[in-house]
PDB file of C-alpha atoms in Angstrom:
ATOM      1  CA  UNK A   6     -99.918  55.595 -12.880  1.00 31.00           C
ATOM      2  CA  UNK A   7     -97.022  56.313 -15.319  1.00 32.00           C
ATOM      3  CA  UNK A   8     -93.521  55.920 -13.928  1.00 30.00           C
ATOM      4  CA  UNK A   9     -91.441  59.059 -14.373  1.00 30.00           C
ATOM      5  CA  UNK A  10     -88.603  58.167 -16.714  1.00 31.00           C
ATOM      6  CA  UNK A  11     -85.565  59.874 -15.109  1.00 31.00           C
ATOM      7  CA  UNK A  12     -83.258  61.496 -17.481  1.00 30.00           C
ATOM      8  CA  UNK A  13     -79.624  60.471 -16.525  1.00 32.00           C
ATOM      9  CA  UNK A  14     -77.779  63.493 -15.263  1.00 34.00           C
ATOM     10  CA  UNK A  15     -74.070  63.887 -15.008  1.00 36.00           C
ATOM     11  CA  UNK A  16     -72.462  63.384 -11.648  1.00 37.00           C
ATOM     12  CA  UNK A  17     -72.199  66.702  -9.747  1.00 41.00           C
ATOM     13  CA  UNK A  18     -68.949  68.666  -9.537  1.00 41.00           C
ATOM     14  CA  UNK A  19     -69.121  68.794  -5.780  1.00 48.00           C
ATOM     15  CA  UNK A  20     -65.836  66.809  -5.491  1.00 59.00           C
ATOM     16  CA  UNK A  21     -63.525  65.693  -8.243  1.00 64.00           C
ATOM     17  CA  UNK A  22     -63.713  61.985  -9.263  1.00 76.00           C
ATOM     18  CA  UNK A  23     -60.297  60.283  -8.724  1.00 80.00           C
ATOM     19  CA  UNK A  24     -59.004  57.381 -10.901  1.00 82.00           C
ATOM     20  CA  UNK A  25     -59.375  53.931  -9.539  1.00 80.00           C
ATOM     21  CA  UNK A  26     -56.516  52.088  -8.098  1.00 80.00           C
ATOM     22  CA  UNK A  27     -55.438  48.981 -10.033  1.00 83.00           C
ATOM     23  CA  UNK A  28     -57.278  46.587  -7.772  1.00 78.00           C
ATOM     24  CA  UNK A  29     -60.625  48.297  -8.590  1.00 79.00           C
ATOM     25  CA  UNK A  30     -59.906  49.444 -12.194  1.00 77.00           C
ATOM     26  CA  UNK A  31     -61.626  46.474 -13.862  1.00 84.00           C
ATOM     27  CA  UNK A  32     -64.701  46.273 -11.702  1.00 81.00           C
ATOM     28  CA  UNK A  33     -67.956  46.772 -13.617  1.00 86.00           C
ATOM     29  CA  UNK A  34     -71.278  47.708 -12.284  1.00 87.00           C
ATOM     30  CA  UNK A  35     -74.332  45.483 -12.925  1.00 81.00           C
ATOM     31  CA  UNK A  36     -76.812  46.810 -15.689  1.00 84.00           C
ATOM     32  CA  UNK A  37     -79.657  48.612 -13.961  1.00 83.00           C
ATOM     33  CA  UNK A  38     -78.042  47.746 -10.763  1.00 86.00           C
ATOM     34  CA  UNK A  39     -79.762  44.228 -11.144  1.00 91.00           C
ATOM     35  CA  UNK A  40     -77.507  41.787  -9.376  1.00 90.00           C
ATOM     36  CA  UNK A  41     -77.623  38.141 -10.360  1.00 89.00           C
ATOM     37  CA  UNK A  42     -76.982  36.058  -7.254  1.00 92.00           C
ATOM     38  CA  UNK A  43     -75.263  32.747  -7.674  1.00 93.00           C
ATOM     39  CA  UNK A  44     -75.606  29.635  -5.546  1.00 94.00           C
ATOM     40  CA  UNK A  45     -72.469  30.647  -3.487  1.00 94.00           C
ATOM     41  CA  UNK A  46     -73.995  34.077  -2.921  1.00 93.00           C
ATOM     42  CA  UNK A  47     -77.213  32.315  -1.758  1.00 93.00           C
ATOM     43  CA  UNK A  48     -75.108  30.207   0.765  1.00 93.00           C
ATOM     44  CA  UNK A  49     -73.389  33.350   2.059  1.00 93.00           C
ATOM     45  CA  UNK A  50     -76.745  35.153   2.727  1.00 92.00           C
ATOM     46  CA  UNK A  51     -78.341  32.169   4.317  1.00 92.00           C
ATOM     47  CA  UNK A  52     -75.274  31.899   6.665  1.00 91.00           C
ATOM     48  CA  UNK A  53     -75.718  35.653   7.709  1.00 90.00           C
ATOM     49  CA  UNK A  54     -79.338  34.756   8.688  1.00 87.00           C
ATOM     50  CA  UNK A  55     -78.273  31.643  10.701  1.00 86.00           C
ATOM     51  CA  UNK A  56     -75.603  33.529  12.558  1.00 82.00           C
ATOM     52  CA  UNK A  57     -77.941  36.342  13.445  1.00 79.00           C
ATOM     53  CA  UNK A  58     -80.158  33.668  15.306  1.00 77.00           C
ATOM     54  CA  UNK A  59     -77.129  32.848  17.438  1.00 77.00           C
ATOM     55  CA  UNK A  60     -75.852  36.397  18.162  1.00 81.00           C
ATOM     56  CA  UNK A  61     -77.618  39.127  19.973  1.00 86.00           C
ATOM     57  CA  UNK A  62     -79.605  41.537  17.680  1.00 89.00           C
ATOM     58  CA  UNK A  63     -77.059  44.411  17.535  1.00 91.00           C
ATOM     59  CA  UNK A  64     -73.954  42.226  16.614  1.00 91.00           C
ATOM     60  CA  UNK A  65     -75.969  40.346  13.918  1.00 92.00           C
ATOM     61  CA  UNK A  66     -76.514  43.585  12.094  1.00 95.00           C
ATOM     62  CA  UNK A  67     -73.302  45.448  12.916  1.00 95.00           C
ATOM     63  CA  UNK A  68     -70.584  42.725  12.930  1.00 92.00           C
ATOM     64  CA  UNK A  69     -67.942  45.145  14.755  1.00 89.00           C
ATOM     65  CA  UNK A  70     -70.364  46.467  17.453  1.00 90.00           C
ATOM     66  CA  UNK A  71     -68.628  46.468  20.796  1.00 86.00           C
ATOM     67  CA  UNK A  72     -71.853  45.920  22.834  1.00 86.00           C
ATOM     68  CA  UNK A  73     -74.844  43.556  22.131  1.00 89.00           C
ATOM     69  CA  UNK A  74     -78.311  43.143  23.191  1.00 89.00           C
ATOM     70  CA  UNK A  75     -79.737  39.803  24.074  1.00 84.00           C
ATOM     71  CA  UNK A  76     -83.221  38.432  23.153  1.00 82.00           C
ATOM     72  CA  UNK A  77     -84.345  38.630  26.815  1.00 85.00           C
ATOM     73  CA  UNK A  78     -83.769  42.335  26.957  1.00 87.00           C
ATOM     74  CA  UNK A  79     -85.606  42.978  23.772  1.00 89.00           C
ATOM     75  CA  UNK A  80     -88.615  41.036  25.152  1.00 88.00           C
ATOM     76  CA  UNK A  81     -88.437  42.858  28.393  1.00 88.00           C
ATOM     77  CA  UNK A  82     -88.419  46.328  26.424  1.00 90.00           C
ATOM     78  CA  UNK A  83     -91.148  45.155  24.015  1.00 90.00           C
ATOM     79  CA  UNK A  84     -88.657  45.935  21.117  1.00 92.00           C
ATOM     80  CA  UNK A  85     -90.720  46.628  18.093  1.00 95.00           C
ATOM     81  CA  UNK A  86     -88.707  48.829  15.912  1.00 96.00           C
ATOM     82  CA  UNK A  87     -88.317  47.504  12.281  1.00 97.00           C
ATOM     83  CA  UNK A  88     -86.067  48.692   9.572  1.00 98.00           C
ATOM     84  CA  UNK A  89     -86.977  48.004   5.950  1.00 98.00           C
ATOM     85  CA  UNK A  90     -83.735  48.200   3.825  1.00 98.00           C
ATOM     86  CA  UNK A  91     -83.529  47.927   0.113  1.00 98.00           C
ATOM     87  CA  UNK A  92     -80.181  46.880  -1.826  1.00 98.00           C
ATOM     88  CA  UNK A  93     -78.986  47.462  -5.456  1.00 98.00           C
ATOM     89  CA  UNK A  94     -80.209  49.493  -8.236  1.00 96.00           C
ATOM     90  CA  UNK A  95     -81.238  52.049  -8.985  1.00 98.00           C
ATOM     91  CA  UNK A  96     -83.314  50.235 -11.465  1.00 97.00           C
ATOM     92  CA  UNK A  97     -84.704  52.536 -14.186  1.00 94.00           C
ATOM     93  CA  UNK A  98     -88.392  51.966 -13.185  1.00 97.00           C
ATOM     94  CA  UNK A  99     -88.869  49.581 -10.072  1.00 98.00           C
ATOM     95  CA  UNK A 100     -86.817  51.777  -7.627  1.00 98.00           C
ATOM     96  CA  UNK A 101     -89.189  54.739  -8.259  1.00 98.00           C
ATOM     97  CA  UNK A 102     -92.183  52.464  -7.544  1.00 98.00           C
ATOM     98  CA  UNK A 103     -90.586  51.202  -4.385  1.00 98.00           C
ATOM     99  CA  UNK A 104     -90.159  54.921  -3.204  1.00 98.00           C
ATOM    100  CA  UNK A 105     -93.591  55.659  -4.087  1.00 98.00           C
ATOM    101  CA  UNK A 106     -95.214  52.754  -2.077  1.00 98.00           C
ATOM    102  CA  UNK A 107     -92.959  53.851   0.918  1.00 98.00           C
ATOM    103  CA  UNK A 108     -94.003  57.464   0.737  1.00 98.00           C
ATOM    104  CA  UNK A 109     -97.696  56.506   0.217  1.00 98.00           C
ATOM    105  CA  UNK A 110     -97.524  54.119   3.217  1.00 98.00           C
ATOM    106  CA  UNK A 111     -95.598  56.739   5.353  1.00 98.00           C
ATOM    107  CA  UNK A 112     -92.638  54.311   6.039  1.00 98.00           C
ATOM    108  CA  UNK A 113     -89.118  55.603   6.309  1.00 98.00           C
ATOM    109  CA  UNK A 114     -86.763  53.131   5.006  1.00 98.00           C
ATOM    110  CA  UNK A 115     -82.945  52.833   4.168  1.00 98.00           C
ATOM    111  CA  UNK A 116     -81.802  52.459   0.547  1.00 98.00           C
ATOM    112  CA  UNK A 117     -78.332  51.124  -0.217  1.00 98.00           C
ATOM    113  CA  UNK A 118     -77.704  51.982  -3.996  1.00 98.00           C
ATOM    114  CA  UNK A 119     -74.945  50.918  -6.283  1.00 98.00           C
ATOM    115  CA  UNK A 120     -72.768  54.060  -6.756  1.00 97.00           C
ATOM    116  CA  UNK A 121     -71.901  53.794 -10.322  1.00 96.00           C
ATOM    117  CA  UNK A 122     -75.635  53.381 -11.283  1.00 97.00           C
ATOM    118  CA  UNK A 123     -76.842  55.921  -8.815  1.00 98.00           C
ATOM    119  CA  UNK A 124     -74.660  58.533 -10.450  1.00 96.00           C
ATOM    120  CA  UNK A 125     -77.208  58.561 -13.364  1.00 96.00           C
ATOM    121  CA  UNK A 126     -80.172  58.759 -11.057  1.00 97.00           C
ATOM    122  CA  UNK A 127     -79.622  62.080  -8.982  1.00 97.00           C
ATOM    123  CA  UNK A 128     -83.213  62.992  -8.923  1.00 98.00           C
ATOM    124  CA  UNK A 129     -84.326  59.633  -7.548  1.00 98.00           C
ATOM    125  CA  UNK A 130     -81.654  59.875  -4.780  1.00 98.00           C
ATOM    126  CA  UNK A 131     -82.764  63.473  -3.942  1.00 98.00           C
ATOM    127  CA  UNK A 132     -86.240  62.244  -3.745  1.00 98.00           C
ATOM    128  CA  UNK A 133     -85.535  59.433  -1.334  1.00 98.00           C
ATOM    129  CA  UNK A 134     -83.739  62.029   0.925  1.00 98.00           C
ATOM    130  CA  UNK A 135     -86.673  64.570   0.575  1.00 98.00           C
ATOM    131  CA  UNK A 136     -89.190  61.566   1.609  1.00 98.00           C
ATOM    132  CA  UNK A 137     -87.098  61.257   4.931  1.00 97.00           C
ATOM    133  CA  UNK A 138     -85.431  58.052   3.980  1.00 98.00           C
ATOM    134  CA  UNK A 139     -81.984  57.209   4.552  1.00 98.00           C
ATOM    135  CA  UNK A 140     -79.308  56.572   1.817  1.00 98.00           C
ATOM    136  CA  UNK A 141     -76.526  54.009   2.737  1.00 98.00           C
ATOM    137  CA  UNK A 142     -73.399  52.994   0.676  1.00 98.00           C
ATOM    138  CA  UNK A 143     -73.493  49.585  -1.259  1.00 98.00           C
ATOM    139  CA  UNK A 144     -70.187  50.146  -3.000  1.00 97.00           C
ATOM    140  CA  UNK A 145     -69.492  51.641  -6.417  1.00 97.00           C
ATOM    141  CA  UNK A 146     -69.767  48.407  -8.515  1.00 97.00           C
ATOM    142  CA  UNK A 147     -71.289  45.747  -6.297  1.00 96.00           C
ATOM    143  CA  UNK A 148     -68.198  43.609  -6.750  1.00 96.00           C
ATOM    144  CA  UNK A 149     -66.890  41.140  -3.967  1.00 95.00           C
ATOM    145  CA  UNK A 150     -64.701  43.708  -2.288  1.00 96.00           C
ATOM    146  CA  UNK A 151     -62.682  40.871  -0.432  1.00 95.00           C
ATOM    147  CA  UNK A 152     -60.930  40.359  -3.716  1.00 94.00           C
ATOM    148  CA  UNK A 153     -59.536  43.931  -3.660  1.00 95.00           C
ATOM    149  CA  UNK A 154     -56.723  45.332  -1.726  1.00 96.00           C
ATOM    150  CA  UNK A 155     -57.313  47.998   0.934  1.00 96.00           C
ATOM    151  CA  UNK A 156     -56.854  50.743  -1.609  1.00 96.00           C
ATOM    152  CA  UNK A 157     -59.507  49.261  -3.760  1.00 96.00           C
ATOM    153  CA  UNK A 158     -61.927  48.859  -1.205  1.00 97.00           C
ATOM    154  CA  UNK A 159     -61.432  52.406  -0.014  1.00 97.00           C
ATOM    155  CA  UNK A 160     -61.998  53.615  -3.547  1.00 96.00           C
ATOM    156  CA  UNK A 161     -65.262  51.874  -3.913  1.00 97.00           C
ATOM    157  CA  UNK A 162     -66.558  53.190  -0.714  1.00 97.00           C
ATOM    158  CA  UNK A 163     -65.215  56.698  -0.982  1.00 97.00           C
ATOM    159  CA  UNK A 164     -66.307  57.254  -4.575  1.00 97.00           C
ATOM    160  CA  UNK A 165     -69.809  56.101  -3.924  1.00 98.00           C
ATOM    161  CA  UNK A 166     -69.921  58.596  -0.905  1.00 97.00           C
ATOM    162  CA  UNK A 167     -68.703  61.411  -3.098  1.00 97.00           C
ATOM    163  CA  UNK A 168     -71.500  60.522  -5.685  1.00 97.00           C
ATOM    164  CA  UNK A 169     -74.175  60.191  -3.142  1.00 98.00           C
ATOM    165  CA  UNK A 170     -73.340  63.298  -1.211  1.00 97.00           C
ATOM    166  CA  UNK A 171     -73.321  65.143  -4.504  1.00 97.00           C
ATOM    167  CA  UNK A 172     -77.119  64.468  -4.485  1.00 97.00           C
ATOM    168  CA  UNK A 173     -77.606  65.727  -1.032  1.00 97.00           C
ATOM    169  CA  UNK A 174     -77.467  62.255   0.832  1.00 97.00           C
ATOM    170  CA  UNK A 175     -75.251  61.676   3.787  1.00 95.00           C
ATOM    171  CA  UNK A 176     -74.302  58.023   3.937  1.00 97.00           C
ATOM    172  CA  UNK A 177     -73.142  56.751   7.316  1.00 97.00           C
ATOM    173  CA  UNK A 178     -73.696  53.099   6.739  1.00 98.00           C
ATOM    174  CA  UNK A 179     -72.016  50.794   4.410  1.00 98.00           C
ATOM    175  CA  UNK A 180     -73.439  47.282   3.440  1.00 98.00           C
ATOM    176  CA  UNK A 181     -70.901  45.185   1.878  1.00 98.00           C
ATOM    177  CA  UNK A 182     -72.003  43.439  -1.525  1.00 97.00           C
ATOM    178  CA  UNK A 183     -73.436  40.005  -0.967  1.00 95.00           C
ATOM    179  CA  UNK A 184     -72.825  40.523   2.757  1.00 95.00           C
ATOM    180  CA  UNK A 185     -69.306  39.395   2.273  1.00 95.00           C
ATOM    181  CA  UNK A 186     -66.817  41.229   4.344  1.00 96.00           C
ATOM    182  CA  UNK A 187     -63.292  40.820   6.040  1.00 96.00           C
ATOM    183  CA  UNK A 188     -61.926  42.561   9.255  1.00 95.00           C
ATOM    184  CA  UNK A 189     -59.710  44.535   6.827  1.00 96.00           C
ATOM    185  CA  UNK A 190     -62.838  45.892   5.043  1.00 97.00           C
ATOM    186  CA  UNK A 191     -64.589  46.755   8.255  1.00 97.00           C
ATOM    187  CA  UNK A 192     -61.518  48.856   9.174  1.00 97.00           C
ATOM    188  CA  UNK A 193     -61.430  50.638   5.760  1.00 97.00           C
ATOM    189  CA  UNK A 194     -65.113  51.413   6.217  1.00 97.00           C
ATOM    190  CA  UNK A 195     -64.489  52.729   9.794  1.00 96.00           C
ATOM    191  CA  UNK A 196     -61.703  54.943   8.465  1.00 96.00           C
ATOM    192  CA  UNK A 197     -64.122  56.346   5.973  1.00 95.00           C
ATOM    193  CA  UNK A 198     -66.496  57.058   8.900  1.00 96.00           C
ATOM    194  CA  UNK A 199     -68.924  54.376   7.935  1.00 96.00           C
ATOM    195  CA  UNK A 200     -70.574  51.817  10.018  1.00 96.00           C
ATOM    196  CA  UNK A 201     -70.761  48.358   8.436  1.00 97.00           C
ATOM    197  CA  UNK A 202     -74.179  46.773   8.435  1.00 98.00           C
ATOM    198  CA  UNK A 203     -75.931  43.380   7.428  1.00 97.00           C
ATOM    199  CA  UNK A 204     -79.477  42.286   8.306  1.00 96.00           C
ATOM    200  CA  UNK A 205     -81.538  39.759  10.259  1.00 94.00           C
ATOM    201  CA  UNK A 206     -84.299  38.682   8.041  1.00 95.00           C
ATOM    202  CA  UNK A 207     -83.788  38.039   4.213  1.00 96.00           C
ATOM    203  CA  UNK A 208     -87.109  38.235   2.551  1.00 96.00           C
ATOM    204  CA  UNK A 209     -85.437  36.211  -0.337  1.00 95.00           C
ATOM    205  CA  UNK A 210     -87.154  38.489  -2.899  1.00 97.00           C
ATOM    206  CA  UNK A 211     -83.987  38.021  -5.013  1.00 96.00           C
ATOM    207  CA  UNK A 212     -84.534  34.273  -5.130  1.00 95.00           C
ATOM    208  CA  UNK A 213     -88.463  33.786  -5.334  1.00 96.00           C
ATOM    209  CA  UNK A 214     -89.384  36.711  -7.529  1.00 96.00           C
ATOM    210  CA  UNK A 215     -92.983  36.150  -6.464  1.00 97.00           C
ATOM    211  CA  UNK A 216     -94.906  38.671  -4.535  1.00 98.00           C
ATOM    212  CA  UNK A 217     -97.255  35.999  -2.860  1.00 98.00           C
ATOM    213  CA  UNK A 218     -94.113  34.020  -1.591  1.00 97.00           C
ATOM    214  CA  UNK A 219     -92.482  37.279  -0.322  1.00 97.00           C
ATOM    215  CA  UNK A 220     -95.632  37.992   1.655  1.00 97.00           C
ATOM    216  CA  UNK A 221     -95.776  34.432   2.942  1.00 97.00           C
ATOM    217  CA  UNK A 222     -92.114  34.581   4.052  1.00 96.00           C
ATOM    218  CA  UNK A 223     -92.845  37.700   6.158  1.00 96.00           C
ATOM    219  CA  UNK A 224     -95.840  36.225   7.541  1.00 95.00           C
ATOM    220  CA  UNK A 225     -93.724  33.140   8.863  1.00 94.00           C
ATOM    221  CA  UNK A 226     -90.275  34.627   9.445  1.00 90.00           C
ATOM    222  CA  UNK A 227     -90.779  38.337   9.977  1.00 88.00           C
ATOM    223  CA  UNK A 228     -91.171  39.222  13.650  1.00 89.00           C
ATOM    224  CA  UNK A 229     -90.893  42.592  15.007  1.00 93.00           C
ATOM    225  CA  UNK A 230     -87.688  44.258  15.868  1.00 94.00           C
ATOM    226  CA  UNK A 231     -85.867  43.042  12.878  1.00 95.00           C
ATOM    227  CA  UNK A 232     -83.849  44.528   9.997  1.00 97.00           C
ATOM    228  CA  UNK A 233     -85.519  43.277   6.719  1.00 97.00           C
ATOM    229  CA  UNK A 234     -83.385  42.819   3.414  1.00 98.00           C
ATOM    230  CA  UNK A 235     -85.266  43.725   0.176  1.00 98.00           C
ATOM    231  CA  UNK A 236     -84.077  44.785  -3.178  1.00 98.00           C
ATOM    232  CA  UNK A 237     -85.153  47.735  -5.170  1.00 98.00           C
ATOM    233  CA  UNK A 238     -84.708  45.982  -8.570  1.00 97.00           C
ATOM    234  CA  UNK A 239     -87.416  43.309  -8.865  1.00 97.00           C
ATOM    235  CA  UNK A 240     -90.981  44.201  -9.946  1.00 98.00           C
ATOM    236  CA  UNK A 241     -92.244  41.625  -7.652  1.00 98.00           C
ATOM    237  CA  UNK A 242     -90.693  43.264  -4.613  1.00 98.00           C
ATOM    238  CA  UNK A 243     -92.588  46.619  -5.507  1.00 98.00           C
ATOM    239  CA  UNK A 244     -95.707  44.526  -5.981  1.00 98.00           C
ATOM    240  CA  UNK A 245     -95.382  42.722  -2.582  1.00 98.00           C
ATOM    241  CA  UNK A 246     -94.368  45.832  -0.643  1.00 98.00           C
ATOM    242  CA  UNK A 247     -97.806  47.301   0.449  1.00 98.00           C
ATOM    243  CA  UNK A 248     -98.769  43.827   1.743  1.00 98.00           C
ATOM    244  CA  UNK A 249     -95.407  43.342   3.447  1.00 98.00           C
ATOM    245  CA  UNK A 250     -95.858  46.643   5.335  1.00 98.00           C
ATOM    246  CA  UNK A 251     -99.381  45.742   6.175  1.00 98.00           C
ATOM    247  CA  UNK A 252     -98.178  42.308   7.698  1.00 98.00           C
ATOM    248  CA  UNK A 253     -95.441  43.955   9.553  1.00 98.00           C
ATOM    249  CA  UNK A 254     -97.713  46.598  10.933  1.00 97.00           C
ATOM    250  CA  UNK A 255    -100.236  43.952  12.013  1.00 97.00           C
ATOM    251  CA  UNK A 256     -97.418  42.277  13.876  1.00 96.00           C
ATOM    252  CA  UNK A 257     -96.780  45.605  15.639  1.00 96.00           C
ATOM    253  CA  UNK A 258     -93.779  46.942  13.866  1.00 97.00           C
ATOM    254  CA  UNK A 259     -92.843  50.518  14.156  1.00 97.00           C
ATOM    255  CA  UNK A 260     -90.876  51.677  11.167  1.00 98.00           C
ATOM    256  CA  UNK A 261     -87.582  53.509  11.452  1.00 98.00           C
ATOM    257  CA  UNK A 262     -84.550  54.060   9.327  1.00 98.00           C
ATOM    258  CA  UNK A 263     -81.649  51.585   9.955  1.00 98.00           C
ATOM    259  CA  UNK A 264     -79.468  54.310  11.629  1.00 97.00           C
ATOM    260  CA  UNK A 265     -82.376  55.184  13.999  1.00 97.00           C
ATOM    261  CA  UNK A 266     -82.777  51.433  14.748  1.00 97.00           C
ATOM    262  CA  UNK A 267     -79.031  51.079  15.632  1.00 96.00           C
ATOM    263  CA  UNK A 268     -79.013  54.201  17.794  1.00 94.00           C
ATOM    264  CA  UNK A 269     -81.973  53.102  19.841  1.00 93.00           C
ATOM    265  CA  UNK A 270     -80.712  49.556  20.164  1.00 93.00           C
ATOM    266  CA  UNK A 271     -77.274  50.838  21.256  1.00 91.00           C
ATOM    267  CA  UNK A 272     -79.129  52.687  24.122  1.00 89.00           C
ATOM    268  CA  UNK A 273     -80.473  49.391  25.269  1.00 88.00           C
ATOM    269  CA  UNK A 274     -77.073  47.808  25.065  1.00 86.00           C
ATOM    270  CA  UNK A 275     -75.491  50.447  27.344  1.00 81.00           C
ATOM    271  CA  UNK A 276     -75.169  48.911  30.882  1.00 71.00           C
ATOM    272  CA  UNK A 277     -77.869  50.052  33.199  1.00 63.00           C
ATOM    273  CA  UNK A 278     -76.705  51.151  36.687  1.00 58.00           C
ATOM    274  CA  UNK A 279     -79.174  49.725  39.094  1.00 55.00           C
ATOM    275  CA  UNK A 280     -77.833  51.106  42.449  1.00 51.00           C
ATOM    276  CA  UNK A 281     -80.174  53.971  43.295  1.00 50.00           C
ATOM    277  CA  UNK A 282     -77.302  55.852  45.077  1.00 55.00           C
ATOM    278  CA  UNK A 283     -75.521  56.070  41.741  1.00 52.00           C
ATOM    279  CA  UNK A 284     -76.242  58.662  39.171  1.00 54.00           C
ATOM    280  CA  UNK A 285     -76.933  57.190  35.623  1.00 53.00           C
ATOM    281  CA  UNK A 286     -74.102  58.240  33.421  1.00 52.00           C
ATOM    282  CA  UNK A 287     -75.053  60.583  30.591  1.00 54.00           C
ATOM    283  CA  UNK A 288     -73.882  59.366  27.223  1.00 53.00           C
ATOM    284  CA  UNK A 289     -72.894  62.830  26.371  1.00 50.00           C
ATOM    285  CA  UNK A 290     -70.967  65.319  28.614  1.00 46.00           C
ATOM    286  CA  UNK A 291     -73.751  67.460  30.105  1.00 41.00           C
ATOM    287  CA  UNK A 292     -72.902  71.003  31.246  1.00 42.00           C
ATOM    288  CA  UNK A 293     -73.473  71.681  34.962  1.00 39.00           C
ATOM    289  CA  UNK A 294     -76.200  74.285  34.116  1.00 39.00           C
ATOM    290  CA  UNK A 295     -78.180  71.867  31.941  1.00 41.00           C
ATOM    291  CA  UNK A 296     -77.998  69.160  34.791  1.00 41.00           C
ATOM    292  CA  UNK A 297     -78.344  70.777  38.293  1.00 38.00           C
ATOM    293  CA  UNK A 298     -77.358  67.619  40.046  1.00 38.00           C
ATOM    294  CA  UNK A 299     -74.034  67.411  38.143  1.00 37.00           C
ATOM    295  CA  UNK A 300     -71.047  67.369  40.453  1.00 37.00           C
ATOM    296  CA  UNK A 301     -68.132  69.476  39.212  1.00 35.00           C
ATOM    297  CA  UNK A 302     -64.895  68.325  40.528  1.00 37.00           C
ATOM    298  CA  UNK A 303     -63.070  70.927  42.610  1.00 38.00           C
ATOM    299  CA  UNK A 304     -60.112  70.976  39.950  1.00 38.00           C
ATOM    300  CA  UNK A 305     -62.303  72.100  37.265  1.00 36.00           C
ATOM    301  CA  UNK A 306     -62.459  75.768  36.877  1.00 37.00           C
ATOM    302  CA  UNK A 307     -65.605  77.398  35.547  1.00 37.00           C
ATOM    303  CA  UNK A 308     -65.435  80.098  32.944  1.00 38.00           C
TER     304      UNK A 308
END
């Protein structure tokens, strides 16, 4: 079927654009959002996957998570939630094809576009949101943000949020370009109300550019309960996607957005109180009327 050609639209006037600080002024976004990964980038990405095998599942995806969940707990809980995530782009044709496959398969995913490219594809961002998918923040230009000062990092994150919000998205997750981050960058993201996220399984679609090899890698490396890294810019990824979804479904994957995956995992990470005499603490303050067994301290006055 013909792929709709999206007419670039100007960035909406929801919030004014601000000029970039010096450290970010010369950053240029890749054409079509298509990032060329170097050997050094490949090493960084391989390291992330290696480390994730040694850490608990939560901390390997969210480097500054305070709690973690160890593999034994996941096994006990039959943890089968899977998050498909797509980086880079939007590419003028491939990203739409990826969205079409996700919608046809009824899989909700999380997409991290490059802000400066996304500003020309407002219709596509809106269509992702309308399909129940999550939009995250992948920086304005896909530069290595560690080379910028805090002001430059903040600009790359905040300006991308401004662009994406103008198209009806509500980004709460930030994925640093190339998976490269510093503690300073994590703090800047947190100040911008963003959680910084990585992944646990890299499909290596950026490296192999071969649909059969992508599917084979999922067969061997793609267990349930993982966060999968894919890219929205390679025709071979769009081609492999229906089979990738079928393979993961056959393994027992239940697909959710990355925010949902993190929220559900965090509930597993909360310490369980096993003493039957102790009430289980509620994560949110519960009103006494909603919870008839709630004990109201004598010092609290009721309205």
